[in-house]
């Protein structure tokens, strides 16, 4: 992949068949797939090129089937495509993330499937996003996109305005554009691109920026005498072609439990925790006593998804940044169901441990409904350009194309209609591979259209 500073590039170089905005995992996956297929791809990145090579120490797994389904007790859920439509792209998504596709298909034996489903995550500091070799995409740093320039109706993007160092504004032309700037910056740019259409690009029905979702996490218990539990459910490491990877067996609430008790999705796993620190303070005196009888502290941790709510959103303020782009205002209130889901999930796991003959986790004191839940937000927000077959309830269609704009697409977890409790990386990459396949077919059919 050719990486260059925008300040050193002539204007004639700022043309491509496909322009990708954002050099995160989803953007680089789209660009790498297209370049490998012979498509001329240009990537614009506002940073200086010193970003990490991948997602270190993050748990990566695919969304469960129920995460794609319409759940009547959680308004706004339901994808316009099923999980089977992403199955052909899963192995390539794992390859881009440097992970082992076979490990993500492994199941944890012995769990009662009516209560808990096995779920395996992977993480590792050797992870990186593959983006092609010497003939790969061109990536320009210090390239802040400040406007999507469309025709007068907003139905076609002609070029994008890029502001570099010193405030110099330039144009990048392409036949097709992919926004891959994340769940905050992507809607911010769409809303700020209002020279031709006052409401912003792709925002005819006031959907851009809505349905922001943020998963939340908490320590829900601690396992006394954890040796046997770790032997069955503890993390392990293995070597890969890209370094060492950690495999983390975990559990998610079974679909029947979610349906019958009207809960959100929850993912749980065992985590060996260092003595002392903030998390130790959260679990209380009873848990510390239990830990003192064991060989070390092992926490039961839980992440709960965030239900889609149209009032949780990204909007613009009157203030601007150094490039003249309006700043984002983020509204994201907690989902009341997250609290109840985490409490119930902890008790389900404790019951399952007892059934398996394992020492049951000592549940955290805050699981008493009278106590506040000590949640922390997890990274990777989702939503804001959600996928929907109806432009009145979403921003992109099932092919990730922005409704009403014939050559603008979005990549990343901002297109998720529902986020699930797990880390969204691999699902976002599978969607990115699928989008690249669609764009390649379009380029092959209409190679010269600009």
CSV table of C-alpha atoms in Angstrom, one decimal:
chain,number,residue,atom,x,y,z
A,1,UNK,CA,0.0,0.0,0.0
A,2,UNK,CA,1.4,3.4,-1.0
A,3,UNK,CA,1.2,5.9,1.9
A,4,UNK,CA,1.8,9.5,1.2
A,5,UNK,CA,1.2,12.9,2.7
A,6,UNK,CA,-1.5,14.9,1.0
A,7,UNK,CA,0.7,18.0,1.1
A,8,UNK,CA,3.2,16.3,-1.3
A,9,UNK,CA,0.6,15.1,-3.8
A,10,UNK,CA,-0.3,17.0,-7.0
A,11,UNK,CA,-3.9,17.6,-7.8
A,12,UNK,CA,-3.9,15.3,-10.8
A,13,UNK,CA,-3.3,12.3,-8.4
A,14,UNK,CA,-6.6,13.0,-6.5
A,15,UNK,CA,-8.7,10.9,-8.8
A,16,UNK,CA,-9.8,7.3,-8.5
A,17,UNK,CA,-12.5,4.8,-9.4
A,18,UNK,CA,-13.3,4.5,-5.7
A,19,UNK,CA,-12.5,6.9,-2.9
A,20,UNK,CA,-12.6,5.6,0.7
A,21,UNK,CA,-12.9,8.1,3.5
A,22,UNK,CA,-11.3,6.8,6.7
A,23,UNK,CA,-8.4,4.3,7.2
A,24,UNK,CA,-9.9,2.3,10.1
A,25,UNK,CA,-10.4,-1.5,9.9
A,26,UNK,CA,-13.6,-1.3,7.7
A,27,UNK,CA,-12.2,1.3,5.3
A,28,UNK,CA,-8.9,-0.5,4.8
A,29,UNK,CA,-10.7,-3.8,4.3
A,30,UNK,CA,-12.9,-2.3,1.5
A,31,UNK,CA,-9.8,-0.7,0.0
A,32,UNK,CA,-7.6,-3.8,0.2
A,33,UNK,CA,-10.3,-6.0,-1.3
A,34,UNK,CA,-10.9,-3.6,-4.2
A,35,UNK,CA,-7.2,-3.1,-4.9
A,36,UNK,CA,-6.6,-6.8,-4.9
A,37,UNK,CA,-9.3,-7.0,-7.6
A,38,UNK,CA,-7.5,-4.4,-9.8
A,39,UNK,CA,-9.7,-1.4,-8.9
A,40,UNK,CA,-8.0,2.0,-8.5
A,41,UNK,CA,-8.6,3.0,-4.9
A,42,UNK,CA,-7.7,6.1,-3.0
A,43,UNK,CA,-8.0,6.3,0.8
A,44,UNK,CA,-8.2,9.6,2.7
A,45,UNK,CA,-7.1,9.7,6.3
A,46,UNK,CA,-7.1,12.8,8.5
A,47,UNK,CA,-4.4,11.5,10.8
A,48,UNK,CA,-0.7,11.4,10.3
A,49,UNK,CA,-0.3,7.7,9.6
A,50,UNK,CA,0.9,6.6,13.1
A,51,UNK,CA,-2.3,4.7,14.0
A,52,UNK,CA,-2.0,1.2,15.4
A,53,UNK,CA,-1.8,-1.6,12.9
A,54,UNK,CA,-4.9,-3.3,14.2
A,55,UNK,CA,-7.2,-3.7,17.3
A,56,UNK,CA,-4.8,-4.8,20.1
A,57,UNK,CA,-6.3,-6.7,23.0
A,58,UNK,CA,-9.9,-6.5,21.7
A,59,UNK,CA,-12.3,-9.4,21.8
A,60,UNK,CA,-13.5,-10.2,18.3
A,61,UNK,CA,-16.4,-12.3,17.4
A,62,UNK,CA,-19.4,-12.3,15.0
A,63,UNK,CA,-22.9,-11.2,16.0
A,64,UNK,CA,-25.3,-14.1,17.0
A,65,UNK,CA,-28.3,-15.0,14.8
A,66,UNK,CA,-30.8,-13.4,17.2
A,67,UNK,CA,-28.9,-10.1,16.9
A,68,UNK,CA,-30.1,-9.8,13.3
A,69,UNK,CA,-33.7,-10.7,14.1
A,70,UNK,CA,-36.6,-8.3,14.8
A,71,UNK,CA,-37.3,-8.6,18.5
A,72,UNK,CA,-40.8,-7.1,19.3
A,73,UNK,CA,-39.8,-6.4,22.9
A,74,UNK,CA,-36.9,-4.2,21.7
A,75,UNK,CA,-38.4,-1.6,19.3
A,76,UNK,CA,-36.3,-0.8,16.2
A,77,UNK,CA,-34.4,-4.1,16.0
A,78,UNK,CA,-34.2,-6.2,12.9
A,79,UNK,CA,-31.7,-6.2,10.0
A,80,UNK,CA,-32.9,-6.1,6.4
A,81,UNK,CA,-30.6,-9.1,5.8
A,82,UNK,CA,-30.1,-12.4,7.7
A,83,UNK,CA,-26.8,-13.7,9.2
A,84,UNK,CA,-26.6,-16.3,6.4
A,85,UNK,CA,-26.0,-13.5,3.9
A,86,UNK,CA,-22.7,-12.7,5.7
A,87,UNK,CA,-21.5,-16.3,6.1
A,88,UNK,CA,-19.6,-16.4,2.7
A,89,UNK,CA,-17.5,-13.4,3.9
A,90,UNK,CA,-16.6,-14.6,7.4
A,91,UNK,CA,-13.4,-16.3,6.6
A,92,UNK,CA,-12.1,-13.3,4.7
A,93,UNK,CA,-13.1,-11.0,7.5
A,94,UNK,CA,-11.1,-13.1,9.9
A,95,UNK,CA,-8.1,-13.1,7.5
A,96,UNK,CA,-8.2,-9.2,7.4
A,97,UNK,CA,-8.2,-9.1,11.2
A,98,UNK,CA,-5.4,-11.7,11.4
A,99,UNK,CA,-7.7,-14.2,13.3
A,100,UNK,CA,-8.4,-17.9,13.0
A,101,UNK,CA,-11.8,-18.5,11.4
A,102,UNK,CA,-12.0,-22.0,12.7
A,103,UNK,CA,-11.5,-20.9,16.3
A,104,UNK,CA,-14.6,-18.6,16.0
A,105,UNK,CA,-16.7,-21.6,15.1
A,106,UNK,CA,-15.7,-23.6,18.2
A,107,UNK,CA,-18.3,-24.3,20.8
A,108,UNK,CA,-17.9,-24.6,24.6
A,109,UNK,CA,-19.0,-28.0,25.6
A,110,UNK,CA,-21.5,-28.8,28.4
A,111,UNK,CA,-23.5,-25.5,28.5
A,112,UNK,CA,-27.3,-25.9,28.6
A,113,UNK,CA,-28.3,-24.4,25.3
A,114,UNK,CA,-31.7,-23.4,26.6
A,115,UNK,CA,-30.0,-21.0,29.0
A,116,UNK,CA,-26.7,-20.1,27.6
A,117,UNK,CA,-25.0,-20.3,24.2
A,118,UNK,CA,-21.3,-20.7,23.7
A,119,UNK,CA,-19.4,-17.8,22.1
A,120,UNK,CA,-15.7,-17.7,21.4
A,121,UNK,CA,-13.8,-14.4,21.0
A,122,UNK,CA,-10.2,-13.9,19.9
A,123,UNK,CA,-7.7,-11.1,20.6
A,124,UNK,CA,-4.0,-10.6,20.1
A,125,UNK,CA,-1.4,-7.9,19.7
A,126,UNK,CA,-0.3,-9.5,16.4
A,127,UNK,CA,-3.6,-8.4,14.8
A,128,UNK,CA,-3.5,-6.1,11.8
A,129,UNK,CA,-5.7,-5.2,9.0
A,130,UNK,CA,-4.5,-6.5,5.6
A,131,UNK,CA,-4.6,-3.7,3.0
A,132,UNK,CA,-2.9,-5.1,0.0
A,133,UNK,CA,0.8,-5.2,-1.1
A,134,UNK,CA,2.8,-2.8,-3.4
A,135,UNK,CA,0.0,-2.7,-5.9
A,136,UNK,CA,-2.6,-1.9,-3.2
A,137,UNK,CA,-4.6,1.2,-2.6
A,138,UNK,CA,-3.1,4.7,-2.3
A,139,UNK,CA,-3.5,6.2,1.2
A,140,UNK,CA,-3.1,10.0,1.8
A,141,UNK,CA,-2.6,11.2,5.3
A,142,UNK,CA,-3.3,14.7,6.7
A,143,UNK,CA,-6.4,14.6,4.5
A,144,UNK,CA,-9.5,15.9,6.4
A,145,UNK,CA,-12.7,15.6,4.3
A,146,UNK,CA,-14.9,18.6,5.1
A,147,UNK,CA,-17.7,18.3,2.5
A,148,UNK,CA,-19.4,15.9,0.2
A,149,UNK,CA,-20.1,17.9,-3.0
A,150,UNK,CA,-23.2,16.6,-4.7
A,151,UNK,CA,-25.3,17.6,-7.6
A,152,UNK,CA,-28.1,20.1,-6.8
A,153,UNK,CA,-30.5,17.3,-5.8
A,154,UNK,CA,-28.1,15.6,-3.5
A,155,UNK,CA,-28.5,12.3,-5.4
A,156,UNK,CA,-25.0,12.0,-6.7
A,157,UNK,CA,-21.6,12.8,-5.1
A,158,UNK,CA,-19.3,14.5,-7.7
A,159,UNK,CA,-16.3,15.0,-5.4
A,160,UNK,CA,-15.2,15.6,-1.8
A,161,UNK,CA,-13.6,18.6,-0.4
A,162,UNK,CA,-10.4,17.9,1.5
A,163,UNK,CA,-8.7,20.4,3.8
A,164,UNK,CA,-5.0,19.8,4.5
A,165,UNK,CA,-2.4,21.6,6.6
A,166,UNK,CA,-2.5,25.3,6.3
A,167,UNK,CA,-6.2,25.2,5.4
A,168,UNK,CA,-5.7,24.6,1.7
A,169,UNK,CA,-8.9,23.1,0.2
A,170,UNK,CA,-8.7,20.6,-2.6
A,171,UNK,CA,-11.1,18.3,-4.5
A,172,UNK,CA,-10.9,14.5,-4.8
A,173,UNK,CA,-12.9,13.0,-7.6
A,174,UNK,CA,-14.1,9.5,-7.9
A,175,UNK,CA,-16.9,7.5,-9.4
A,176,UNK,CA,-17.9,5.9,-6.1
A,177,UNK,CA,-17.3,7.0,-2.5
A,178,UNK,CA,-17.3,4.9,0.7
A,179,UNK,CA,-17.6,6.6,4.1
A,180,UNK,CA,-15.8,4.6,6.8
A,181,UNK,CA,-15.1,7.3,9.4
A,182,UNK,CA,-16.9,5.7,12.4
A,183,UNK,CA,-20.3,6.1,14.1
A,184,UNK,CA,-19.6,9.8,15.1
A,185,UNK,CA,-17.6,11.2,12.2
A,186,UNK,CA,-19.6,9.6,9.4
A,187,UNK,CA,-23.0,11.2,10.4
A,188,UNK,CA,-21.1,14.4,11.2
A,189,UNK,CA,-19.8,14.7,7.7
A,190,UNK,CA,-23.2,13.8,6.1
A,191,UNK,CA,-25.0,16.4,8.2
A,192,UNK,CA,-22.4,19.1,7.5
A,193,UNK,CA,-22.5,18.5,3.7
A,194,UNK,CA,-25.4,20.9,3.2
A,195,UNK,CA,-24.5,23.3,0.4
A,196,UNK,CA,-26.8,21.6,-2.1
A,197,UNK,CA,-29.4,20.1,0.3
A,198,UNK,CA,-30.0,22.0,3.6
A,199,UNK,CA,-30.7,18.9,5.7
A,200,UNK,CA,-27.4,17.2,4.7
A,201,UNK,CA,-26.6,14.4,2.3
A,202,UNK,CA,-28.8,11.2,2.7
A,203,UNK,CA,-30.9,12.9,5.3
A,204,UNK,CA,-34.2,13.5,3.5
A,205,UNK,CA,-36.1,11.7,6.3
A,206,UNK,CA,-34.1,13.0,9.3
A,207,UNK,CA,-32.5,9.6,10.0
A,208,UNK,CA,-28.7,10.5,9.8
A,209,UNK,CA,-27.2,10.5,13.2
A,210,UNK,CA,-30.1,8.7,14.9
A,211,UNK,CA,-30.1,5.4,16.8
A,212,UNK,CA,-26.7,5.7,18.4
A,213,UNK,CA,-25.9,2.6,20.5
A,214,UNK,CA,-23.3,2.1,23.1
A,215,UNK,CA,-22.7,-1.2,24.8
A,216,UNK,CA,-22.1,-1.2,28.6
A,217,UNK,CA,-20.0,-3.5,30.8
A,218,UNK,CA,-19.8,-4.4,34.5
A,219,UNK,CA,-18.2,-6.9,36.8
A,220,UNK,CA,-21.1,-9.0,37.9
A,221,UNK,CA,-19.4,-11.5,40.2
A,222,UNK,CA,-16.2,-13.3,41.2
A,223,UNK,CA,-15.5,-17.0,41.1
A,224,UNK,CA,-14.2,-18.6,44.3
A,225,UNK,CA,-11.6,-21.4,43.9
A,226,UNK,CA,-11.6,-20.8,40.1
A,227,UNK,CA,-9.2,-23.5,39.0
A,228,UNK,CA,-11.9,-25.9,37.6
A,229,UNK,CA,-13.8,-23.0,36.0
A,230,UNK,CA,-10.7,-21.7,34.3
A,231,UNK,CA,-9.9,-25.2,33.0
A,232,UNK,CA,-13.2,-25.2,31.1
A,233,UNK,CA,-13.8,-21.6,30.4
A,234,UNK,CA,-10.5,-19.8,30.8
A,235,UNK,CA,-8.7,-17.9,28.1
A,236,UNK,CA,-5.8,-19.6,26.4
A,237,UNK,CA,-3.1,-18.5,23.9
A,238,UNK,CA,-2.0,-20.0,20.7
A,239,UNK,CA,0.5,-19.1,18.0
A,240,UNK,CA,-0.7,-17.7,14.6
A,241,UNK,CA,1.1,-16.5,11.5
A,242,UNK,CA,0.8,-13.0,12.9
A,243,UNK,CA,1.9,-13.5,16.5
A,244,UNK,CA,0.2,-14.8,19.6
A,245,UNK,CA,-3.6,-14.8,19.9
A,246,UNK,CA,-5.8,-15.2,22.9
A,247,UNK,CA,-8.9,-17.4,22.7
A,248,UNK,CA,-11.6,-16.4,25.1
A,249,UNK,CA,-14.5,-18.9,25.6
A,250,UNK,CA,-17.6,-17.1,26.7
A,251,UNK,CA,-21.4,-17.3,27.0
A,252,UNK,CA,-24.3,-15.3,25.7
A,253,UNK,CA,-27.9,-15.4,26.9
A,254,UNK,CA,-29.9,-18.0,25.0
A,255,UNK,CA,-32.5,-16.7,22.6
A,256,UNK,CA,-35.3,-18.5,24.6
A,257,UNK,CA,-34.3,-16.6,27.7
A,258,UNK,CA,-34.1,-13.3,25.9
A,259,UNK,CA,-37.6,-13.8,24.4
A,260,UNK,CA,-39.4,-15.2,27.4
A,261,UNK,CA,-37.9,-12.6,29.8
A,262,UNK,CA,-37.8,-9.7,27.3
A,263,UNK,CA,-34.1,-9.0,27.8
A,264,UNK,CA,-31.3,-7.5,25.7
A,265,UNK,CA,-28.4,-9.6,24.5
A,266,UNK,CA,-25.6,-10.2,27.1
A,267,UNK,CA,-22.2,-11.7,26.7
A,268,UNK,CA,-20.2,-13.0,29.7
A,269,UNK,CA,-16.8,-14.5,30.3
A,270,UNK,CA,-14.2,-15.1,33.0
A,271,UNK,CA,-11.4,-12.6,33.4
A,272,UNK,CA,-8.3,-13.1,35.6
A,273,UNK,CA,-8.0,-9.7,37.3
A,274,UNK,CA,-5.0,-8.1,39.0
A,275,UNK,CA,-5.2,-7.5,42.8
A,276,UNK,CA,-6.3,-4.0,43.8
A,277,UNK,CA,-7.5,-1.2,41.5
A,278,UNK,CA,-10.9,0.1,40.7
A,279,UNK,CA,-12.5,-3.2,39.7
A,280,UNK,CA,-11.6,-4.7,43.0
A,281,UNK,CA,-13.4,-1.8,44.7
A,282,UNK,CA,-16.5,-2.6,42.7
A,283,UNK,CA,-17.0,-6.2,43.8
A,284,UNK,CA,-17.1,-5.6,47.6
A,285,UNK,CA,-16.0,-7.3,50.8
A,286,UNK,CA,-17.8,-10.6,50.3
A,287,UNK,CA,-16.1,-11.1,47.0
A,288,UNK,CA,-12.7,-10.2,48.4
A,289,UNK,CA,-13.1,-12.8,51.1
A,290,UNK,CA,-14.0,-15.4,48.5
A,291,UNK,CA,-10.9,-14.4,46.5
A,292,UNK,CA,-8.7,-14.8,49.6
A,293,UNK,CA,-9.5,-18.5,49.7
A,294,UNK,CA,-8.5,-19.0,46.0
A,295,UNK,CA,-5.3,-19.0,44.0
A,296,UNK,CA,-6.2,-15.6,42.5
A,297,UNK,CA,-9.1,-13.3,41.6
A,298,UNK,CA,-11.3,-14.3,38.6
A,299,UNK,CA,-14.1,-12.0,37.8
A,300,UNK,CA,-17.3,-12.8,35.9
A,301,UNK,CA,-17.7,-9.9,33.4
A,302,UNK,CA,-20.7,-9.0,31.4
A,303,UNK,CA,-21.3,-6.7,28.4
A,304,UNK,CA,-24.9,-5.8,27.5
A,305,UNK,CA,-26.1,-4.5,24.2
A,306,UNK,CA,-27.9,-1.1,23.8
A,307,UNK,CA,-31.3,-1.1,22.2
A,308,UNK,CA,-31.8,1.3,19.3
A,309,UNK,CA,-33.5,4.6,20.3
A,310,UNK,CA,-34.0,7.3,17.7
A,311,UNK,CA,-33.4,10.0,20.3
A,312,UNK,CA,-29.9,8.8,21.0
A,313,UNK,CA,-28.1,10.6,18.2
A,314,UNK,CA,-25.3,12.7,16.7
A,315,UNK,CA,-26.2,16.3,15.7
A,316,UNK,CA,-24.2,19.4,14.9
A,317,UNK,CA,-23.3,22.4,17.1
A,318,UNK,CA,-22.7,26.0,16.0
A,319,UNK,CA,-19.0,25.7,16.9
A,320,UNK,CA,-16.4,24.5,14.3
A,321,UNK,CA,-13.1,22.7,14.4
A,322,UNK,CA,-9.8,24.0,12.9
A,323,UNK,CA,-10.9,22.7,9.4
A,324,UNK,CA,-14.2,24.6,9.6
A,325,UNK,CA,-16.3,21.5,10.1
A,326,UNK,CA,-19.2,21.8,12.7
A,327,UNK,CA,-18.5,19.9,15.9
A,328,UNK,CA,-20.6,16.9,16.8
A,329,UNK,CA,-23.1,16.9,19.7
A,330,UNK,CA,-23.6,13.4,21.0
A,331,UNK,CA,-26.7,12.3,23.0
A,332,UNK,CA,-26.6,8.7,24.2
A,333,UNK,CA,-28.7,7.9,27.3
A,334,UNK,CA,-28.4,4.4,28.9
A,335,UNK,CA,-31.0,1.8,28.1
A,336,UNK,CA,-33.1,0.9,31.1
A,337,UNK,CA,-33.1,-2.8,30.0
A,338,UNK,CA,-29.3,-3.0,30.3
A,339,UNK,CA,-29.5,-3.0,34.1
A,340,UNK,CA,-32.1,-5.8,34.3
A,341,UNK,CA,-30.4,-7.8,31.7
A,342,UNK,CA,-27.0,-7.8,33.5
A,343,UNK,CA,-28.6,-8.8,36.8
A,344,UNK,CA,-30.5,-11.7,35.2
A,345,UNK,CA,-27.5,-12.8,33.2
A,346,UNK,CA,-25.3,-13.1,36.3
A,347,UNK,CA,-27.8,-15.3,38.0
A,348,UNK,CA,-28.2,-17.5,34.9
A,349,UNK,CA,-24.5,-18.1,34.8
A,350,UNK,CA,-24.3,-18.8,38.6
A,351,UNK,CA,-27.1,-21.4,38.1
A,352,UNK,CA,-25.3,-23.0,35.2
A,353,UNK,CA,-22.1,-23.3,37.2
A,354,UNK,CA,-23.9,-25.1,40.0
A,355,UNK,CA,-25.4,-27.5,37.4
A,356,UNK,CA,-22.0,-28.2,36.1
A,357,UNK,CA,-20.6,-28.9,39.6
A,358,UNK,CA,-18.4,-25.7,39.5
A,359,UNK,CA,-18.1,-23.2,42.4
A,360,UNK,CA,-20.8,-20.7,41.5
A,361,UNK,CA,-19.7,-17.0,41.2
A,362,UNK,CA,-20.4,-14.9,44.2
A,363,UNK,CA,-22.6,-12.2,42.7
A,364,UNK,CA,-21.6,-8.5,43.1
A,365,UNK,CA,-23.5,-6.5,45.8
A,366,UNK,CA,-25.0,-4.2,43.3
A,367,UNK,CA,-27.1,-7.0,41.8
A,368,UNK,CA,-29.5,-6.2,44.7
A,369,UNK,CA,-32.1,-4.2,42.7
A,370,UNK,CA,-31.8,-1.4,45.2
A,371,UNK,CA,-28.2,-0.6,44.3
A,372,UNK,CA,-27.1,1.3,41.3
A,373,UNK,CA,-25.3,-0.6,38.5
A,374,UNK,CA,-21.6,0.4,38.1
A,375,UNK,CA,-21.6,0.2,34.3
A,376,UNK,CA,-18.8,1.5,32.2
A,377,UNK,CA,-19.2,2.2,28.5
A,378,UNK,CA,-17.5,-0.1,26.0
A,379,UNK,CA,-15.9,1.3,22.9
A,380,UNK,CA,-17.1,0.9,19.3
A,381,UNK,CA,-20.4,2.8,19.2
A,382,UNK,CA,-22.9,1.6,16.5
A,383,UNK,CA,-25.9,3.0,14.6
A,384,UNK,CA,-26.2,6.6,13.3
A,385,UNK,CA,-26.3,5.5,9.6
A,386,UNK,CA,-28.4,2.4,10.3
A,387,UNK,CA,-29.3,-0.2,7.6
A,388,UNK,CA,-33.0,-0.4,6.6
A,389,UNK,CA,-35.0,-1.4,3.6
A,390,UNK,CA,-37.2,1.7,4.1
A,391,UNK,CA,-35.4,5.2,3.8
A,392,UNK,CA,-37.9,6.5,6.4
A,393,UNK,CA,-36.3,4.3,9.1
A,394,UNK,CA,-32.7,4.2,8.1
A,395,UNK,CA,-29.8,5.7,6.1
A,396,UNK,CA,-28.4,2.9,4.0
A,397,UNK,CA,-30.0,-0.1,2.2
A,398,UNK,CA,-29.0,-3.7,2.6
A,399,UNK,CA,-26.1,-3.1,0.2
A,400,UNK,CA,-24.8,-0.3,2.4
A,401,UNK,CA,-25.6,2.3,-0.2
A,402,UNK,CA,-27.0,5.6,1.1
A,403,UNK,CA,-30.7,5.9,0.3
A,404,UNK,CA,-31.3,8.4,-2.4
A,405,UNK,CA,-27.6,8.8,-3.4
A,406,UNK,CA,-26.5,6.6,-6.3
A,407,UNK,CA,-22.7,6.4,-5.6
A,408,UNK,CA,-22.3,6.8,-1.9
A,409,UNK,CA,-21.8,3.9,0.6
A,410,UNK,CA,-21.0,3.4,4.3
A,411,UNK,CA,-18.7,0.9,5.9
A,412,UNK,CA,-18.4,0.1,9.5
A,413,UNK,CA,-20.6,-0.5,12.6
A,414,UNK,CA,-22.5,2.7,12.0
A,415,UNK,CA,-24.7,0.8,9.6
A,416,UNK,CA,-25.8,-1.7,12.4
A,417,UNK,CA,-29.6,-1.6,13.1
A,418,UNK,CA,-28.9,-3.5,16.3
A,419,UNK,CA,-25.5,-3.9,17.9
A,420,UNK,CA,-25.6,-7.1,19.9
A,421,UNK,CA,-23.5,-7.5,23.1
A,422,UNK,CA,-20.3,-8.7,21.3
A,423,UNK,CA,-17.4,-6.7,19.8
A,424,UNK,CA,-18.6,-5.6,16.3
A,425,UNK,CA,-15.2,-5.9,14.4
A,426,UNK,CA,-15.7,-9.1,12.5
A,427,UNK,CA,-19.3,-8.4,11.5
A,428,UNK,CA,-18.2,-5.0,10.3
A,429,UNK,CA,-15.4,-6.5,8.3
A,430,UNK,CA,-17.7,-9.2,6.8
A,431,UNK,CA,-20.0,-6.3,5.6
A,432,UNK,CA,-16.9,-4.5,4.3
A,433,UNK,CA,-15.8,-7.5,2.2
A,434,UNK,CA,-19.4,-7.9,0.9
A,435,UNK,CA,-19.5,-4.2,0.0
A,436,UNK,CA,-16.2,-4.4,-1.8
A,437,UNK,CA,-17.5,-7.3,-3.8
A,438,UNK,CA,-20.6,-5.2,-4.8
A,439,UNK,CA,-18.4,-2.3,-5.8
A,440,UNK,CA,-16.0,-4.4,-7.8
A,441,UNK,CA,-19.0,-5.8,-9.8
A,442,UNK,CA,-20.2,-2.2,-10.3
A,443,UNK,CA,-16.8,-1.0,-11.5
A,444,UNK,CA,-16.5,-3.9,-13.9
A,445,UNK,CA,-19.9,-3.1,-15.4
A,446,UNK,CA,-19.3,0.6,-15.6
A,447,UNK,CA,-15.5,1.2,-15.4
A,448,UNK,CA,-15.3,4.7,-16.6
A,449,UNK,CA,-18.3,6.4,-15.0
A,450,UNK,CA,-17.5,9.5,-12.9
